[in-house]
C-alpha cells in the first residue's frame, strides 16, 4: 500500500491512537491483534489516555505505550505541544487512528507522521493521508468489527476476520496480589465468589435498579453459598453502599478502592461477574470470566460482551435501543426486567461454566 510516497508495507514503527473509553478500547483489541499479525516485527506504540492505558499492560500485541495525560503533563496547549515533541522524536512510520476525533488526526499531523490512517470523521479528512469512508453499521455488525474494518478498508488486512473473543492479560504478580487482597478481606476462596459492578458511566438509563441488584445478590449468597464483592469507581461508592444497605447479607464493597489493573485482577478471581452494559462488562469478557450482562437502552448486538462465557439478559421493549443517557418515559426496559429473570440466567451460566 503506497500513500503519498510512503510505504506502509515497510513500516517498522507504528503509532496506534487508542479509543478513549474502556469498553471501546477492549473492543478494539481484535483489530490491534490483527495489526500485530500483519506487522509481527514492527514496534507498535499505543498512545492512550491514562484510564485506558492500564488495559494494555502485558498485552503481547503492544510494544510499549505513551500516555496522553490531558489533566497532567499534557494539559493545555503547552502540554499538547510537549506531547507532539515527544511523538516527533519517535519518528513513526505510520499512525493508525482507532480514535475518531479531529484531535487524534491533528496530533498525528503535528507529529509529522508520514502515513495517517483513520476514518473520515469529525472534519479531519485533510489531516489524513488515508481518509476512509465510515462503513454502514450493516457492514460491521458488532462494534469490534468497526475497528477491523478500518484495517481492511485501508488494505492493511486482506479481510475483516471473524472475532471469537477479546483477550486481556494479567501477570503472575497481579494474580498473587488479588489472592492476597481477598485473603486480607477474610475471603479464603472456599466460597463461590461473585463480583457485581452495578454502575455505568454513560448514564442512569444503562443501570439496572439497585434494589434488584441487592435481591439478586442475596439469592446468590443463599443458592451458591457465595461471597459478594461490589465494584465501582469512586463516584459509584454511594450506589454500592445503597445496594449493600438493601441486602440481608453483608457484601464487601470495593467501589473506589481499585485501579483498573487491580479491578482486572480481582475480576479474574471471581467465578461470576454481573454488570450492566459498561466498560467493566467488556473487561470481564476479556478475562474470560463467566458473566451476566444486563442490557436496557443499548443494543447488545452492537456492544455486547465478546465472550462465549457471557450471557446477555434484557427485556424486549419497542423503544429499546434508544441510546439515551436518561429515560424520558417510564424506564420500562429496566423496570420490566425482574430479579427472577436475571437469577435464572445466572444459575444457567454457572452450570455451563462447571461443565
mmCIF file of N, CA, C and O in Angstrom, residues 236-282:
data_model
loop_
_atom_site.group_PDB
_atom_site.id
_atom_site.type_symbol
_atom_site.label_atom_id
_atom_site.label_comp_id
_atom_site.label_asym_id
_atom_site.label_seq_id
_atom_site.Cartn_x
_atom_site.Cartn_y
_atom_site.Cartn_z
ATOM 1 N N UNK A 236 -19.081 5.940 42.178
ATOM 2 C CA UNK A 236 -20.151 4.955 42.331
ATOM 3 C C UNK A 236 -20.206 4.343 43.728
ATOM 4 O O UNK A 236 -21.002 3.429 43.970
ATOM 5 N N UNK A 237 -19.405 4.866 44.645
ATOM 6 C CA UNK A 237 -19.453 4.365 46.018
ATOM 7 C C UNK A 237 -20.843 4.487 46.643
ATOM 8 O O UNK A 237 -21.317 3.546 47.291
ATOM 9 N N UNK A 238 -21.533 5.642 46.485
ATOM 10 C CA UNK A 238 -22.901 5.726 47.044
ATOM 11 C C UNK A 238 -23.833 4.656 46.487
ATOM 12 O O UNK A 238 -24.683 4.121 47.218
ATOM 13 N N UNK A 239 -23.700 4.340 45.209
ATOM 14 C CA UNK A 239 -24.515 3.296 44.606
ATOM 15 C C UNK A 239 -24.203 1.940 45.237
ATOM 16 O O UNK A 239 -25.118 1.167 45.561
ATOM 17 N N UNK A 240 -22.922 1.648 45.422
ATOM 18 C CA UNK A 240 -22.527 0.387 46.051
ATOM 19 C C UNK A 240 -23.071 0.296 47.476
ATOM 20 O O UNK A 240 -23.561 -0.754 47.911
ATOM 21 N N UNK A 241 -22.988 1.401 48.208
ATOM 22 C CA UNK A 241 -23.485 1.417 49.592
ATOM 23 C C UNK A 241 -25.003 1.277 49.639
ATOM 24 O O UNK A 241 -25.546 0.629 50.549
ATOM 25 N N UNK A 242 -25.687 1.856 48.665
ATOM 26 C CA UNK A 242 -27.147 1.717 48.597
ATOM 27 C C UNK A 242 -27.531 0.256 48.409
ATOM 28 O O UNK A 242 -28.472 -0.244 49.058
ATOM 29 N N UNK A 243 -26.822 -0.441 47.542
ATOM 30 C CA UNK A 243 -27.100 -1.862 47.325
ATOM 31 C C UNK A 243 -26.795 -2.661 48.580
ATOM 32 O O UNK A 243 -27.587 -3.523 49.000
ATOM 33 N N UNK A 244 -25.668 -2.369 49.221
ATOM 34 C CA UNK A 244 -25.301 -3.085 50.450
ATOM 35 C C UNK A 244 -26.343 -2.874 51.543
ATOM 36 O O UNK A 244 -26.684 -3.812 52.284
ATOM 37 N N UNK A 245 -26.867 -1.654 51.646
ATOM 38 C CA UNK A 245 -27.879 -1.355 52.670
ATOM 39 C C UNK A 245 -29.174 -2.118 52.424
ATOM 40 O O UNK A 245 -29.916 -2.410 53.378
ATOM 41 N N UNK A 246 -29.458 -2.417 51.159
ATOM 42 C CA UNK A 246 -30.681 -3.136 50.808
ATOM 43 C C UNK A 246 -30.547 -4.639 51.027
ATOM 44 O O UNK A 246 -31.560 -5.347 51.055
ATOM 45 N N UNK A 247 -29.324 -5.119 51.171
ATOM 46 C CA UNK A 247 -29.092 -6.566 51.266
ATOM 47 C C UNK A 247 -29.291 -7.090 52.690
ATOM 48 O O UNK A 247 -29.010 -6.394 53.667
ATOM 49 N N UNK A 248 -29.737 -8.335 52.780
ATOM 50 C CA UNK A 248 -29.819 -9.015 54.071
ATOM 51 C C UNK A 248 -28.449 -9.538 54.488
ATOM 52 O O UNK A 248 -28.109 -9.539 55.669
ATOM 53 N N UNK A 249 -27.679 -9.990 53.517
ATOM 54 C CA UNK A 249 -26.324 -10.475 53.786
ATOM 55 C C UNK A 249 -25.340 -9.320 53.615
ATOM 56 O O UNK A 249 -25.635 -8.338 52.935
ATOM 57 N N UNK A 250 -24.161 -9.468 54.191
ATOM 58 C CA UNK A 250 -23.173 -8.386 54.166
ATOM 59 C C UNK A 250 -22.177 -8.612 53.032
ATOM 60 O O UNK A 250 -21.436 -9.601 53.046
ATOM 61 N N UNK A 251 -22.141 -7.721 52.045
ATOM 62 C CA UNK A 251 -21.170 -7.842 50.963
ATOM 63 C C UNK A 251 -19.870 -7.118 51.324
ATOM 64 O O UNK A 251 -19.793 -6.451 52.355
ATOM 65 N N UNK A 252 -18.899 -7.243 50.454
ATOM 66 C CA UNK A 252 -17.661 -6.473 50.572
ATOM 67 C C UNK A 252 -17.673 -5.400 49.499
ATOM 68 O O UNK A 252 -17.786 -5.701 48.308
ATOM 69 N N UNK A 253 -17.578 -4.147 49.926
ATOM 70 C CA UNK A 253 -17.606 -3.023 48.979
ATOM 71 C C UNK A 253 -16.181 -2.647 48.599
ATOM 72 O O UNK A 253 -15.358 -2.311 49.456
ATOM 73 N N UNK A 254 -15.888 -2.698 47.309
ATOM 74 C CA UNK A 254 -14.574 -2.311 46.799
ATOM 75 C C UNK A 254 -14.674 -1.131 45.835
ATOM 76 O O UNK A 254 -13.676 -0.774 45.194
ATOM 77 N N UNK A 255 -15.839 -0.529 45.730
ATOM 78 C CA UNK A 255 -16.013 0.631 44.852
ATOM 79 C C UNK A 255 -15.078 1.754 45.292
ATOM 80 O O UNK A 255 -15.032 2.115 46.466
ATOM 81 N N UNK A 256 -14.318 2.281 44.350
ATOM 82 C CA UNK A 256 -13.401 3.378 44.634
ATOM 83 C C UNK A 256 -12.088 2.946 45.246
ATOM 84 O O UNK A 256 -11.256 3.791 45.580
ATOM 85 N N UNK A 257 -11.865 1.639 45.374
ATOM 86 C CA UNK A 257 -10.664 1.157 46.061
ATOM 87 C C UNK A 257 -9.692 0.426 45.148
ATOM 88 O O UNK A 257 -8.698 -0.128 45.627
ATOM 89 N N UNK A 258 -9.943 0.428 43.849
ATOM 90 C CA UNK A 258 -9.069 -0.305 42.936
ATOM 91 C C UNK A 258 -8.671 0.553 41.744
ATOM 92 O O UNK A 258 -9.436 1.391 41.276
ATOM 93 N N UNK A 259 -7.462 0.308 41.250
ATOM 94 C CA UNK A 259 -7.089 0.791 39.930
ATOM 95 C C UNK A 259 -7.733 -0.143 38.909
ATOM 96 O O UNK A 259 -8.309 -1.186 39.264
ATOM 97 N N UNK A 260 -7.611 0.195 37.645
ATOM 98 C CA UNK A 260 -8.180 -0.686 36.621
ATOM 99 C C UNK A 260 -7.469 -2.032 36.611
ATOM 100 O O UNK A 260 -8.112 -3.084 36.503
ATOM 101 N N UNK A 261 -6.150 -2.041 36.747
ATOM 102 C CA UNK A 261 -5.426 -3.309 36.779
ATOM 103 C C UNK A 261 -5.829 -4.142 37.991
ATOM 104 O O UNK A 261 -5.964 -5.366 37.892
ATOM 105 N N UNK A 262 -6.039 -3.498 39.121
ATOM 106 C CA UNK A 262 -6.475 -4.228 40.310
ATOM 107 C C UNK A 262 -7.887 -4.770 40.136
ATOM 108 O O UNK A 262 -8.191 -5.890 40.567
ATOM 109 N N UNK A 263 -8.743 -3.984 39.504
ATOM 110 C CA UNK A 263 -10.088 -4.474 39.191
ATOM 111 C C UNK A 263 -10.007 -5.714 38.316
ATOM 112 O O UNK A 263 -10.696 -6.718 38.555
ATOM 113 N N UNK A 264 -9.156 -5.669 37.308
ATOM 114 C CA UNK A 264 -8.978 -6.817 36.427
ATOM 115 C C UNK A 264 -8.520 -8.044 37.214
ATOM 116 O O UNK A 264 -9.038 -9.148 37.030
ATOM 117 N N UNK A 265 -7.554 -7.846 38.092
ATOM 118 C CA UNK A 265 -7.009 -8.964 38.862
ATOM 119 C C UNK A 265 -8.061 -9.573 39.778
ATOM 120 O O UNK A 265 -8.152 -10.804 39.921
ATOM 121 N N UNK A 266 -8.884 -8.732 40.393
ATOM 122 C CA UNK A 266 -9.941 -9.234 41.274
ATOM 123 C C UNK A 266 -11.074 -9.868 40.478
ATOM 124 O O UNK A 266 -11.640 -10.891 40.887
ATOM 125 N N UNK A 267 -11.424 -9.287 39.344
ATOM 126 C CA UNK A 267 -12.419 -9.904 38.457
ATOM 127 C C UNK A 267 -12.002 -11.328 38.104
ATOM 128 O O UNK A 267 -12.830 -12.249 38.074
ATOM 129 N N UNK A 268 -10.724 -11.505 37.814
ATOM 130 C CA UNK A 268 -10.237 -12.818 37.384
ATOM 131 C C UNK A 268 -10.358 -13.872 38.477
ATOM 132 O O UNK A 268 -10.363 -15.075 38.181
ATOM 133 N N UNK A 269 -10.473 -13.434 39.736
ATOM 134 C CA UNK A 269 -10.631 -14.366 40.846
ATOM 135 C C UNK A 269 -12.093 -14.756 41.067
ATOM 136 O O UNK A 269 -12.378 -15.694 41.811
ATOM 137 N N UNK A 270 -13.006 -14.035 40.426
ATOM 138 C CA UNK A 270 -14.435 -14.305 40.614
ATOM 139 C C UNK A 270 -14.885 -15.467 39.740
ATOM 140 O O UNK A 270 -14.355 -15.701 38.653
ATOM 141 N N UNK A 271 -15.890 -16.153 40.211
ATOM 142 C CA UNK A 271 -16.467 -17.259 39.433
ATOM 143 C C UNK A 271 -17.714 -16.810 38.666
ATOM 144 O O UNK A 271 -18.251 -17.542 37.840
ATOM 145 N N UNK A 272 -18.142 -15.575 38.924
ATOM 146 C CA UNK A 272 -19.261 -14.984 38.202
ATOM 147 C C UNK A 272 -19.187 -13.474 38.367
ATOM 148 O O UNK A 272 -18.906 -12.979 39.458
ATOM 149 N N UNK A 273 -19.430 -12.757 37.278
ATOM 150 C CA UNK A 273 -19.498 -11.291 37.292
ATOM 151 C C UNK A 273 -20.860 -10.877 36.749
ATOM 152 O O UNK A 273 -21.316 -11.389 35.719
ATOM 153 N N UNK A 274 -21.512 -9.926 37.426
ATOM 154 C CA UNK A 274 -22.789 -9.377 36.964
ATOM 155 C C UNK A 274 -22.610 -7.878 36.763
ATOM 156 O O UNK A 274 -22.196 -7.171 37.689
ATOM 157 N N UNK A 275 -22.891 -7.393 35.557
ATOM 158 C CA UNK A 275 -22.716 -5.977 35.252
ATOM 159 C C UNK A 275 -23.873 -5.470 34.397
ATOM 160 O O UNK A 275 -24.659 -6.245 33.853
ATOM 161 N N UNK A 276 -23.928 -4.155 34.268
ATOM 162 C CA UNK A 276 -24.711 -3.528 33.213
ATOM 163 C C UNK A 276 -23.846 -3.472 31.956
ATOM 164 O O UNK A 276 -22.692 -3.938 31.956
ATOM 165 N N UNK A 277 -24.370 -2.884 30.893
ATOM 166 C CA UNK A 277 -23.572 -2.606 29.701
ATOM 167 C C UNK A 277 -22.602 -1.484 30.061
ATOM 168 O O UNK A 277 -22.995 -0.324 30.184
ATOM 169 N N UNK A 278 -21.338 -1.817 30.237
ATOM 170 C CA UNK A 278 -20.359 -0.854 30.740
ATOM 171 C C UNK A 278 -18.963 -1.288 30.349
ATOM 172 O O UNK A 278 -18.751 -2.397 29.852
ATOM 173 N N UNK A 279 -17.980 -0.413 30.598
ATOM 174 C CA UNK A 279 -16.589 -0.774 30.370
ATOM 175 C C UNK A 279 -16.189 -2.024 31.133
ATOM 176 O O UNK A 279 -15.574 -2.944 30.558
ATOM 177 N N UNK A 280 -16.489 -2.107 32.439
ATOM 178 C CA UNK A 280 -16.148 -3.326 33.188
ATOM 179 C C UNK A 280 -16.794 -4.594 32.631
ATOM 180 O O UNK A 280 -16.248 -5.680 32.795
ATOM 181 N N UNK A 281 -17.957 -4.480 31.973
ATOM 182 C CA UNK A 281 -18.541 -5.646 31.312
ATOM 183 C C UNK A 281 -17.568 -6.187 30.272
ATOM 184 O O UNK A 281 -17.336 -7.410 30.185
ATOM 185 N N UNK A 282 -16.976 -5.300 29.474
ATOM 186 C CA UNK A 282 -16.026 -5.723 28.454
ATOM 187 C C UNK A 282 -14.734 -6.242 29.081
ATOM 188 O O UNK A 282 -14.101 -7.154 28.539
#
